[in-house]
Tab-separated table of C-alpha atoms and ligand atoms in Angstrom:
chain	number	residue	atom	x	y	z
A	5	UNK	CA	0.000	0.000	0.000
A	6	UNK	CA	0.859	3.701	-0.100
A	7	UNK	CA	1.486	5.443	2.847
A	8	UNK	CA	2.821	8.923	4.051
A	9	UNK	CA	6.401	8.261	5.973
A	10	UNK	CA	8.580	10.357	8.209
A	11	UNK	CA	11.751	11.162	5.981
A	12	UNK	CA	13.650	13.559	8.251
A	13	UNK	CA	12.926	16.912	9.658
A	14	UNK	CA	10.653	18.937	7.319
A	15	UNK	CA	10.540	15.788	4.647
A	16	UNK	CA	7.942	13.320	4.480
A	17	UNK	CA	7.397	10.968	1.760
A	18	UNK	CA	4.688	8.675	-0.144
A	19	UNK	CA	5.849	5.498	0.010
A	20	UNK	CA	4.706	1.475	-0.945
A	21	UNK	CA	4.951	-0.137	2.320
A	22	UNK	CA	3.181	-3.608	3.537
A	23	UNK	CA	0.078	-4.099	3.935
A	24	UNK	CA	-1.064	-4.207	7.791
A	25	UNK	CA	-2.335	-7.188	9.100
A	26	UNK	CA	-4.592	-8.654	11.739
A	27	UNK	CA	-1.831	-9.380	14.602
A	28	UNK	CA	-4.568	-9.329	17.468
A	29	UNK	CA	-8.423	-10.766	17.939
A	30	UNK	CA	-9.656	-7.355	18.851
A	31	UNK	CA	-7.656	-5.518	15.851
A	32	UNK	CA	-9.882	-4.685	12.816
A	33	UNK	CA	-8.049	-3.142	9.157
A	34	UNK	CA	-10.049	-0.545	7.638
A	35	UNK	CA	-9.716	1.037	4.277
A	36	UNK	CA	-8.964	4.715	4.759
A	37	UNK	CA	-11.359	7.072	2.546
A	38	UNK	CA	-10.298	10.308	4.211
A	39	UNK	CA	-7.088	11.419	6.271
A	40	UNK	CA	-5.663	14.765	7.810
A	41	UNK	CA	-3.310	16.519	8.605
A	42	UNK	CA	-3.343	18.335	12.131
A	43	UNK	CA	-1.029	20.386	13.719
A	44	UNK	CA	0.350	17.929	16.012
A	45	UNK	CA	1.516	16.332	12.610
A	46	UNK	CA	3.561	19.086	12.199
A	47	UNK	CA	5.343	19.018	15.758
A	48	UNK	CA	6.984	15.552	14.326
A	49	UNK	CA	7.429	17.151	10.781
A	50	UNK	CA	9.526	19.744	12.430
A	51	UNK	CA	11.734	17.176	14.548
A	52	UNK	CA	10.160	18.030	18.078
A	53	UNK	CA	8.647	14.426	19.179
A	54	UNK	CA	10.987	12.494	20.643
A	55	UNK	CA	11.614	9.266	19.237
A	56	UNK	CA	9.970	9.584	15.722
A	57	UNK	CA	11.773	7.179	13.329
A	58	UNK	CA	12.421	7.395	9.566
A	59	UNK	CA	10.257	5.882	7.650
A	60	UNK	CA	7.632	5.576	10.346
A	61	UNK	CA	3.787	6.327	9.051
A	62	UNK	CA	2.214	9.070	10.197
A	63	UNK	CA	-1.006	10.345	10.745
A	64	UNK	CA	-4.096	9.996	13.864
A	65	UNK	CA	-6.700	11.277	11.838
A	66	UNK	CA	-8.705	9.231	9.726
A	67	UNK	CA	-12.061	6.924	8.326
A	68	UNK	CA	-13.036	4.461	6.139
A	69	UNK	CA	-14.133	1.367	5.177
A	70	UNK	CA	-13.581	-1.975	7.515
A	71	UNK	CA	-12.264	-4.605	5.046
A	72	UNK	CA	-11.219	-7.002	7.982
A	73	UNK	CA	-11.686	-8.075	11.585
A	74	UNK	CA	-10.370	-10.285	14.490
A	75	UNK	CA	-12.446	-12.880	15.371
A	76	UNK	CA	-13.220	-10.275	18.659
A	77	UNK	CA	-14.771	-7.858	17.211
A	78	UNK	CA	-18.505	-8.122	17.098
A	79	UNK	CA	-19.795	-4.732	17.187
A	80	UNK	CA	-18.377	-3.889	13.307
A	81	UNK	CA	-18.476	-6.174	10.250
A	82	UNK	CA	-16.549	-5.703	7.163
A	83	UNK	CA	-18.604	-3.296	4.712
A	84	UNK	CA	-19.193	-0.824	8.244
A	85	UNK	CA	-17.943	2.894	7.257
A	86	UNK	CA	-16.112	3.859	10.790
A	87	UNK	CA	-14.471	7.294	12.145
A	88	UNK	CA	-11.690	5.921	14.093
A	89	UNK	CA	-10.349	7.910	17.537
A	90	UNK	CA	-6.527	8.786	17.499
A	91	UNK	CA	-6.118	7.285	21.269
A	92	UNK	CA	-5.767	3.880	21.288
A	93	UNK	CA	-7.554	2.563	24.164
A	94	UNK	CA	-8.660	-1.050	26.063
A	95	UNK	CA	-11.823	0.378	27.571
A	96	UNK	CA	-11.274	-1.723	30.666
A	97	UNK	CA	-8.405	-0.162	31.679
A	98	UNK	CA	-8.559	1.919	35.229
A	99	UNK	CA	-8.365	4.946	32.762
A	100	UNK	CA	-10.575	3.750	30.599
A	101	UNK	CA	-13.417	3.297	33.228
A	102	UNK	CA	-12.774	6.628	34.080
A	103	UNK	CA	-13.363	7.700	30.317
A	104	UNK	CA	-9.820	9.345	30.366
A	105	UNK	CA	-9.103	7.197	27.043
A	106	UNK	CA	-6.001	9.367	26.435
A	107	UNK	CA	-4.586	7.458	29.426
A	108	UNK	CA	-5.496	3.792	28.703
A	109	UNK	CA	-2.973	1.484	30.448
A	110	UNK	CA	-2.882	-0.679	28.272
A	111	UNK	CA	-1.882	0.371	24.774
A	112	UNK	CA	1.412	1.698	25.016
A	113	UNK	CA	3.814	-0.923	24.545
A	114	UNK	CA	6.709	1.190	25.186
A	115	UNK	CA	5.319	2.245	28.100
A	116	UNK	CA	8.863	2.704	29.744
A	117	UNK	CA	10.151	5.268	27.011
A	118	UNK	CA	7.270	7.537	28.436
A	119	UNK	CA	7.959	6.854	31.947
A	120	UNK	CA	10.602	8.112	31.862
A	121	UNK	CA	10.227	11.495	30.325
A	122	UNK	CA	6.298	11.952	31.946
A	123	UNK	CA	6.680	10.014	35.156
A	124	UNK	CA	3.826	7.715	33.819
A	125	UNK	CA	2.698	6.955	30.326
A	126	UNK	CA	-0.254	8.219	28.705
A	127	UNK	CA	-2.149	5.668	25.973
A	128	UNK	CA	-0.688	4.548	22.771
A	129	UNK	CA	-1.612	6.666	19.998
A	130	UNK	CA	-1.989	6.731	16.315
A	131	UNK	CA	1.122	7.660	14.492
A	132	UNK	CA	2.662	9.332	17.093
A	133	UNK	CA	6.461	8.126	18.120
A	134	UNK	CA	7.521	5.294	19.262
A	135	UNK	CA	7.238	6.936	22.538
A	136	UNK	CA	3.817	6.335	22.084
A	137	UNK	CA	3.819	2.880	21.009
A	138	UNK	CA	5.124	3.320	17.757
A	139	UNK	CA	1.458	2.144	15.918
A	140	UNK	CA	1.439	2.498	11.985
A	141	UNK	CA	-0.879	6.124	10.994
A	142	UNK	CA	-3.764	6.524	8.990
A	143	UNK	CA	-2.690	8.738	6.929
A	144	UNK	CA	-1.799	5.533	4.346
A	145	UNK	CA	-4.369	3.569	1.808
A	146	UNK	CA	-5.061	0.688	4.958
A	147	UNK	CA	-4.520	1.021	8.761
A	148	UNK	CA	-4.714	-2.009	11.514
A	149	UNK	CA	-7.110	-0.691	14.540
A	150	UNK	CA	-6.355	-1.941	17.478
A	151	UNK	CA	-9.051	-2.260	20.333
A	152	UNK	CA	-11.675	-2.117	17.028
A	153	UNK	CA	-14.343	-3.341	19.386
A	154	UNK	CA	-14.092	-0.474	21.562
A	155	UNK	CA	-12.957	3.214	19.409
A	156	UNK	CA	-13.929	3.344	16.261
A	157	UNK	CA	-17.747	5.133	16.023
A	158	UNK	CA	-20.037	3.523	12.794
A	159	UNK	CA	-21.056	6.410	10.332
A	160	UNK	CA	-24.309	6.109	8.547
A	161	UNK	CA	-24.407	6.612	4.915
A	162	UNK	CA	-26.303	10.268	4.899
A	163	UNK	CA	-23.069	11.768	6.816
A	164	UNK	CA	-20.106	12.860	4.011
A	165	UNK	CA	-16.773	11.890	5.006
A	166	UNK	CA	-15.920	15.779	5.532
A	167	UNK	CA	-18.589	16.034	7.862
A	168	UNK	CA	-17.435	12.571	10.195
A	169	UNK	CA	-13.738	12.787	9.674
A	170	UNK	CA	-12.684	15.267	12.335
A	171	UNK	CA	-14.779	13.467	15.054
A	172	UNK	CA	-11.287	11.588	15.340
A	173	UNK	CA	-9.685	14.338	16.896
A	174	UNK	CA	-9.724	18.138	16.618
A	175	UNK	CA	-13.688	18.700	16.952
A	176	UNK	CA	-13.713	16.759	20.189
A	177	UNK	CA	-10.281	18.144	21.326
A	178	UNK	CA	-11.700	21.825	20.824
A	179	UNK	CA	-15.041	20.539	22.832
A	180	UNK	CA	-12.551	19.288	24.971
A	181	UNK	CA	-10.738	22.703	25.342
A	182	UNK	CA	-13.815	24.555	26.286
A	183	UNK	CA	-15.455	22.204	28.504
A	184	UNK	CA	-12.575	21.950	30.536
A	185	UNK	CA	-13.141	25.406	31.363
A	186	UNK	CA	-16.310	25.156	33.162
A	187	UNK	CA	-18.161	27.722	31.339
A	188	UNK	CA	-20.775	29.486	32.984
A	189	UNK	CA	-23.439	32.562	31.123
A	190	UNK	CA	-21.844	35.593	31.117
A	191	UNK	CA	-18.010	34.093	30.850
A	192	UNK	CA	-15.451	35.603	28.370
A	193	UNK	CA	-13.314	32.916	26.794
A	194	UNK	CA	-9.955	33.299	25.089
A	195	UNK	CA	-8.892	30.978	22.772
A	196	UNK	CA	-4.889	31.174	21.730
A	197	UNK	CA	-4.180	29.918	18.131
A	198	UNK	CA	-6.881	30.360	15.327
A	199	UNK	CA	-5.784	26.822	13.797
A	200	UNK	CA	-8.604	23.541	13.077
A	201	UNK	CA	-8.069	23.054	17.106
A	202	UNK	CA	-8.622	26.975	18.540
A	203	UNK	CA	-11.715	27.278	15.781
A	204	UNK	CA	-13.777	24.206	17.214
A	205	UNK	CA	-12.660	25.130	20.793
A	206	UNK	CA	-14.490	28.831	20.099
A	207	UNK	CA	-17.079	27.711	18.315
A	208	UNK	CA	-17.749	24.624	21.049
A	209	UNK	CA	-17.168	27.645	23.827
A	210	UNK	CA	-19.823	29.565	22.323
A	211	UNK	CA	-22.219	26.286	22.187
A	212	UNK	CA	-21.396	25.942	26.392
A	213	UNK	CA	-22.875	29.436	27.010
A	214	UNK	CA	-19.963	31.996	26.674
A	215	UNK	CA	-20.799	35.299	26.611
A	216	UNK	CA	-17.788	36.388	23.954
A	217	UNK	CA	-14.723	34.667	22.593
A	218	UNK	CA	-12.295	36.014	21.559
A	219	UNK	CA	-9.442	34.237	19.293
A	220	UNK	CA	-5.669	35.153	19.306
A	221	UNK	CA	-3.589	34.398	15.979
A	222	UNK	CA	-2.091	36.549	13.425
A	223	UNK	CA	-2.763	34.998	10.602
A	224	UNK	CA	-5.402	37.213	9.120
A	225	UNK	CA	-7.047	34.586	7.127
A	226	UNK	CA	-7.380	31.862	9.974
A	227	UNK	CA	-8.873	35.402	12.083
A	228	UNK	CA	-11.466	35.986	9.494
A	229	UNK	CA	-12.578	32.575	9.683
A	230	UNK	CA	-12.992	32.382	13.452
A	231	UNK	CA	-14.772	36.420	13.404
A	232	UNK	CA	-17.135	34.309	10.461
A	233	UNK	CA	-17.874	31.569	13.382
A	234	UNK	CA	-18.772	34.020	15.808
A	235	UNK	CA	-15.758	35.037	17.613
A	236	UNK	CA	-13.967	38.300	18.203
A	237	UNK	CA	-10.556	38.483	16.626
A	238	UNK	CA	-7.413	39.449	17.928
A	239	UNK	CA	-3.991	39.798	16.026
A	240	UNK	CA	-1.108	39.407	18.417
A	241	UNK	CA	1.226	40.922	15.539
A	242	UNK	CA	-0.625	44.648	15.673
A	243	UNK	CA	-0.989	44.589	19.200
A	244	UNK	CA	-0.107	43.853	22.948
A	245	UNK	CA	-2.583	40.728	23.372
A	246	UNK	CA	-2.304	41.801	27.450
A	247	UNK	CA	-3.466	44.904	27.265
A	248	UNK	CA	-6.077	44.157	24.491
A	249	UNK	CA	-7.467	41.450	26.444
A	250	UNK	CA	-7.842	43.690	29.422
A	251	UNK	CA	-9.620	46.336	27.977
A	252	UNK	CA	-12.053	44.556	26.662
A	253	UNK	CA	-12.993	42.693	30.245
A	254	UNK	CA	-13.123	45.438	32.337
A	255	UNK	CA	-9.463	45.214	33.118
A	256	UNK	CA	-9.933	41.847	34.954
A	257	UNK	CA	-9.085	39.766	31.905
A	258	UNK	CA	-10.922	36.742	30.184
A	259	UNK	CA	-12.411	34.260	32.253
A	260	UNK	CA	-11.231	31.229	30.311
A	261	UNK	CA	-7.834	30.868	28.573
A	262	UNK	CA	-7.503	28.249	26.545
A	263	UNK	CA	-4.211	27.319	24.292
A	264	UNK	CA	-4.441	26.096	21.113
A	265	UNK	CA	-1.123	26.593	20.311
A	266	UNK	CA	1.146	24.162	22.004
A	267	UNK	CA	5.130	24.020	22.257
A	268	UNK	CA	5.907	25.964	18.644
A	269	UNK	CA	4.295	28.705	19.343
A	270	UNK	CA	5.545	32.298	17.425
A	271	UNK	CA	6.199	34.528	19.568
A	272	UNK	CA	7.593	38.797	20.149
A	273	UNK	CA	11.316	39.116	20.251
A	274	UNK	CA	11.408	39.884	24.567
A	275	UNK	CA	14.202	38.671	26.126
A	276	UNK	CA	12.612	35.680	27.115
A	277	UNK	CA	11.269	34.946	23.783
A	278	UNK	CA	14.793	35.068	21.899
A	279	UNK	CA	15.739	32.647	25.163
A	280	UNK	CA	12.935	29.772	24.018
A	281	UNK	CA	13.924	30.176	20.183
A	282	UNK	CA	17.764	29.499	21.215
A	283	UNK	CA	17.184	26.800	23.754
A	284	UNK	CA	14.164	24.923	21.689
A	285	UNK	CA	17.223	25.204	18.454
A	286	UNK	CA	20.046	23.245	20.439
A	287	UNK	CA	17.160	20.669	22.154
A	288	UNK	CA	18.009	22.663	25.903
A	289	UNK	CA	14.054	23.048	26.084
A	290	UNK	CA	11.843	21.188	23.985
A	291	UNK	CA	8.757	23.829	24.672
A	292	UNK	CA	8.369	27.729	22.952
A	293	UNK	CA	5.619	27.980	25.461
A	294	UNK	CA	5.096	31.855	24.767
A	295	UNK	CA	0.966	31.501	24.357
A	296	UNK	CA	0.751	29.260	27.560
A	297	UNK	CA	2.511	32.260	29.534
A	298	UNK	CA	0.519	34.954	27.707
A	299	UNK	CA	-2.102	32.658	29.080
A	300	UNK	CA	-1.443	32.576	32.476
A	301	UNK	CA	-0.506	35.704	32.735
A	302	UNK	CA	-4.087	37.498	31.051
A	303	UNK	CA	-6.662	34.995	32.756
A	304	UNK	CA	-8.437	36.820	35.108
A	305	UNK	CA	-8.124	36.030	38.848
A	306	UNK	CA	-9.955	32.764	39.502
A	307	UNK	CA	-9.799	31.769	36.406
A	308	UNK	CA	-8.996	28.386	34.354
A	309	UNK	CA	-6.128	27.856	31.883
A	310	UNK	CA	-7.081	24.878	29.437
A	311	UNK	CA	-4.374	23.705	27.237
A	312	UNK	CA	-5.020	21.921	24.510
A	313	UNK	CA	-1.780	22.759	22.407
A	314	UNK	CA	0.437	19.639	22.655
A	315	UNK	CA	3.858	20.585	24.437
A	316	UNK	CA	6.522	17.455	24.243
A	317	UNK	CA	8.663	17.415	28.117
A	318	UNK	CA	10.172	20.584	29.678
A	319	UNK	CA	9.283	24.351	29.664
A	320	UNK	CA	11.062	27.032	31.142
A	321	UNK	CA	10.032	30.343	32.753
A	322	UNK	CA	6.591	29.604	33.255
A	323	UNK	CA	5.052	31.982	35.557
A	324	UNK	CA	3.816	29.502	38.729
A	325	UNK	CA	3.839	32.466	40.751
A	326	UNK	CA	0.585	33.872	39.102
A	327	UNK	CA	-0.954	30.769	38.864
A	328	UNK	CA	-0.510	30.120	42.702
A	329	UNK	CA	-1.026	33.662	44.082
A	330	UNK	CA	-4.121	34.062	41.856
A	331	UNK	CA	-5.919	30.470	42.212
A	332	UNK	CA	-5.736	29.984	38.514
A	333	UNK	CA	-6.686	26.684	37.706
A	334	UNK	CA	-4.905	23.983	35.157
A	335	UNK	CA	-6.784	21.449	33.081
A	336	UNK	CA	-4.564	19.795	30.606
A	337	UNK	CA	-4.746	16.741	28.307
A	338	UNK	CA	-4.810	14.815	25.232
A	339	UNK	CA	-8.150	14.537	24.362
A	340	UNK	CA	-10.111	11.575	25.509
A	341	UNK	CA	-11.769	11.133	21.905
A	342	UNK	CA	-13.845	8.521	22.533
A	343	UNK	CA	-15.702	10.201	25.299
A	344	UNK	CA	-16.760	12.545	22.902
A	345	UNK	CA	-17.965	10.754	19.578
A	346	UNK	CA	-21.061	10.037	19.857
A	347	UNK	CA	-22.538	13.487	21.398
A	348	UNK	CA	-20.893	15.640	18.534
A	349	UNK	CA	-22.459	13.610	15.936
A	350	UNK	CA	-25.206	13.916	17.068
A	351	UNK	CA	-24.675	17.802	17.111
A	352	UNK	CA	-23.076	17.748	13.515
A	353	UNK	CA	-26.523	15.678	12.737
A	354	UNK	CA	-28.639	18.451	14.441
A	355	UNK	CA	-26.921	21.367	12.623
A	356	UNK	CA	-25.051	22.588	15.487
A	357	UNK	CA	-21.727	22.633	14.128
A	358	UNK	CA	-20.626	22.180	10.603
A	359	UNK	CA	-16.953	20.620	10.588
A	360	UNK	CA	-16.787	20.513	7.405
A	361	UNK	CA	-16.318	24.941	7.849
A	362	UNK	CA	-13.038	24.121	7.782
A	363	UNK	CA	-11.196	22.192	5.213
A	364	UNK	CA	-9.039	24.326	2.722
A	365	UNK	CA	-7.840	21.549	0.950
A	366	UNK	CA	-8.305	18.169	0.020
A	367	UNK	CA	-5.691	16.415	-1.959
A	368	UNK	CA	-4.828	12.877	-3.418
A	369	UNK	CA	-2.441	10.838	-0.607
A	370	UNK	CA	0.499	11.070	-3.005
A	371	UNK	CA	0.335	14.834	-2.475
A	372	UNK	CA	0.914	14.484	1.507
A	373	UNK	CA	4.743	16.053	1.480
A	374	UNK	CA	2.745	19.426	-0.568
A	375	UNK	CA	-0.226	19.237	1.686
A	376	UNK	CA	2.577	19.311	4.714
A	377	UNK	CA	4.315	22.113	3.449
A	378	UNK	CA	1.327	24.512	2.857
A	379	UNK	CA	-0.490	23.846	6.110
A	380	UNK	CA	3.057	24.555	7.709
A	381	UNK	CA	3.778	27.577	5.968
A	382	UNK	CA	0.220	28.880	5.672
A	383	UNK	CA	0.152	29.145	2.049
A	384	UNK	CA	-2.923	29.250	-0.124
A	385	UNK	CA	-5.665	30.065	3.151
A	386	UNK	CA	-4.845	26.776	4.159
A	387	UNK	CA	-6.919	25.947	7.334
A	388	UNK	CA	-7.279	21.677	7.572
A	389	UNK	CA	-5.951	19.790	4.583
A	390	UNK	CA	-8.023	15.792	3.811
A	391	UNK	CA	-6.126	13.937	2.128
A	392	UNK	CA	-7.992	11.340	-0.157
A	393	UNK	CA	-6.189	7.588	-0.649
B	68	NAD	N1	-4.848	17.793	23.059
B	68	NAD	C1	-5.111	17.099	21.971
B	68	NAD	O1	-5.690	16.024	22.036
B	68	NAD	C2	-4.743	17.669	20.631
B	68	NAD	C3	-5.347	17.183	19.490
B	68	NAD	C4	-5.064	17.796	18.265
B	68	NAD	C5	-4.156	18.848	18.218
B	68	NAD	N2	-3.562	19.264	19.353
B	68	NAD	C6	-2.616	20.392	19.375
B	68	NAD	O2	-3.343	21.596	19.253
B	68	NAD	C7	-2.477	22.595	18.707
B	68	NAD	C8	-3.165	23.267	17.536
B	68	NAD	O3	-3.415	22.342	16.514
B	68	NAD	P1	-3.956	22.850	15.101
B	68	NAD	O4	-4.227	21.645	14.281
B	68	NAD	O5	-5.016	23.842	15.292
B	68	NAD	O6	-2.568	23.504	14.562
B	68	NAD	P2	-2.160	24.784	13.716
B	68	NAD	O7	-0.676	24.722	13.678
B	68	NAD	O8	-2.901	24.864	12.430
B	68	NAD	O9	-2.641	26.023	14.601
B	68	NAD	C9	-1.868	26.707	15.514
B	68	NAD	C10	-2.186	28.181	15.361
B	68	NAD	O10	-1.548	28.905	16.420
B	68	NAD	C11	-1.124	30.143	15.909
B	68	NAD	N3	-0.125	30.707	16.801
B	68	NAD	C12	1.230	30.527	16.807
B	68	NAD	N4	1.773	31.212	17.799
B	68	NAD	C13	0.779	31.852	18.461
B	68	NAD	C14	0.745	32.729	19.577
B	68	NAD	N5	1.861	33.077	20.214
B	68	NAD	N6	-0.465	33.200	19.976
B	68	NAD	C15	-1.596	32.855	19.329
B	68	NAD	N7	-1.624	32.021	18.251
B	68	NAD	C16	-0.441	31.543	17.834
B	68	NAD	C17	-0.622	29.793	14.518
B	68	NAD	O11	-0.538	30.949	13.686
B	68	NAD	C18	-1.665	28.783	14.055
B	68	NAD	O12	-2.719	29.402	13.343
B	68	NAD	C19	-1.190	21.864	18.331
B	68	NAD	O13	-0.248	21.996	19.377
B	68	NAD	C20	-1.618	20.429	18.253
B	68	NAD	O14	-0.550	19.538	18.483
B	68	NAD	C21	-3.851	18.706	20.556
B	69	ZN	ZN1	-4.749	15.604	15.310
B	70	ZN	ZN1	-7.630	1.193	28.791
């Protein structure tokens, strides 16, 4: 089959590669229709995962058609059109019970690797370093799905692929984003990054009762779309997002802060910031945490910081001593997916949100290394690029 490889920092390549196979009862191998490309993608195209090998396939993000399954797997028969979740997870698991599928115990065979870095390991996932179990992506012609009796939601025939697809990760991780934050009527939220995450964590903050939101970028394209799904637009390049911020709550700052940006974040040219670029260049720091701080440091007193963004092991400089003195509150995590399926569909079914607002781009898979290059470099409007095998 053809699949989309790691080939190096800033490379990665089409390639014929073997087939996957049934290795487990519970695996199932599905025919991919439609794959993306997300920003967390792009963290490993730039070399900052850990332990991302050449030739390894990439991709979390991703539906199709089940052409095969383990004798375990009696919930989907081969025909069934499935969205699969990029967390691969047991669902009896002590996590799992908890329906913190992110942190299944039992899908990350290199458990270890993890351990050391995090302290504990979080689940395997889907084309995402060996770190994290080192699974073959979905961003190929076939993928093996483990667990297949347990992530991987059926889609009915009336749904297009454009409007399923992201129900594998960014439309839950945005829900995910804002309902960490507790929203109550009357809140302000700030989203940080106007990328496929920060756009379905604004538009999910607005569905859970948010007064305003108001989305940080400066990409003037990616802040048109968000202003066209409801938000209030803010261009960190024109402007000190501090001081904007407080103005427009009163001086107390926005209730809500949630990141969307994660550890590559651009940032001003302060001392500090010149201090990430150097120390993320020569792997002294693996974060460029510059949203997360401008985070902590607008949220109003009280307030939560939800961070979505994916950051890789160590930051430095973060300021604890406003998050302690001011009872700001943390929520953190890779999204637990499967939690979330089945209630978005049914909101993309009742015309509640329309993921499909989104895509820029769909290409053919043998296109992968362009689509890579102009959702890195913003080139063309590019907001969320589906790739077709
Ligand atoms: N937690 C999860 O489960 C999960 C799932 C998917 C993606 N992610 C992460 O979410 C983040 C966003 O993903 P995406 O697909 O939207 O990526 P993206 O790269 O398209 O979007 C990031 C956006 O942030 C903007 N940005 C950069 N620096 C900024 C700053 N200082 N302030 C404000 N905005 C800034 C960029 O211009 C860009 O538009 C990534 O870190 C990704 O790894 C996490
Ligand atoms: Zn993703
Ligand atoms: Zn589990």
């Amino acid at each position: 089959m053809r699949a989309t490889v790691w080939a190096g920092r800033n490379s990665v390549e089409v390639q014929s590669v073997s087939d996957p196979k049934i290795l487990n009862d519970r695996d199932a191998i599905v025919r991919v229709t439609s794959t993306a490309i997300c920003g967390s993608d792009l963290h490993i195209y730039d070399g900052y995962i850990p332990t991302v090998k050449h030739g390894d396939i990439l991709g979390h993000e991703f539906m199709g058609e089940v052409v095969e399954v383990g004798k375990a797997v009696g919930n989907l028969a081969v025909g069934d059109r499935v969205v699969v979740p990029f967390p691969i997870s047991c669902g009896a698991c002590s996590a799992c019970d908890r329906d913190l599928y992110s942190l299944c115990e039992n899908s990350n065979p290199n458990a270890g690797i993890a351990e050391k870095l995090m302290g504990h390991s979080p689940a395997g996932l889907f084309g995402y370093s060996h770190m994290l179990g080192g699974f073959a992506g979905g961003q190929a012609e076939y993928a093996r799905v483990p667990f297949a009796d347990i992530g991987p939601l059926k889609i009915e025939d009336d749904l297009t692929d454009d409007q399923a697809l992201f129900l594998s990760d960014i439309l839950p991780t945005g829900y995910m984003g804002a309902e960490m934050c507790g929203i109550t009527p009357e809140d302000v939220v700030a989203v940080w990054g106007a990328g496929p995450v920060g756009l379905f964590a604004a538009v999910s903050a607005r569905l859970l009762g948010a007064s305003q939101v108001i989305v940080i970028d400066r990409v003037p394209y990616r802040l048109e779309l968000a202003e066209r799904l409801g938000a209030t637009p803010l261009n960190f390049a024109d402007t000190s997002v501090l001081g904007e911020l407080q103005e427009m709550t009163a001086g107390r700052g926005p209730d809500h802060c949630i990141d969307a940006v994660g550890m590559e974040a651009r940032n001003g040219s302060t001392v500090v910031d010149v201090y990430d670029r150097v120390k993320q260049a020569v792997r002294m720091e693996t974060e460029r945490p510059h949203a997360l701080r401008e985070a902590a440091m607008s949220c109003r007193n009280g307030g939560t910081i939800s961070i979505v963004g994916v950051y890789g092991g160590m930051m430095d400089k973060f300021p604890i001593g406003a998050v302690m003195n001011r009872s700001l509150t943390i929520k953190a995590g890779q999204c637990h997916v499967q939690r979330y399926m089945r209630p978005l569909l049914q909101r993309i079914r009742n015309g509640e949100i329309d993921p499909t607002a989104i895509i820029s781009h769909h290409l053919p898979l043998d296109q992968a290394p362009q689509g890579y290059e102009i959702f890195k470099h913003k080139r063309d409007n590019c907001t969320k690029v589906v790739l077709n095998p």
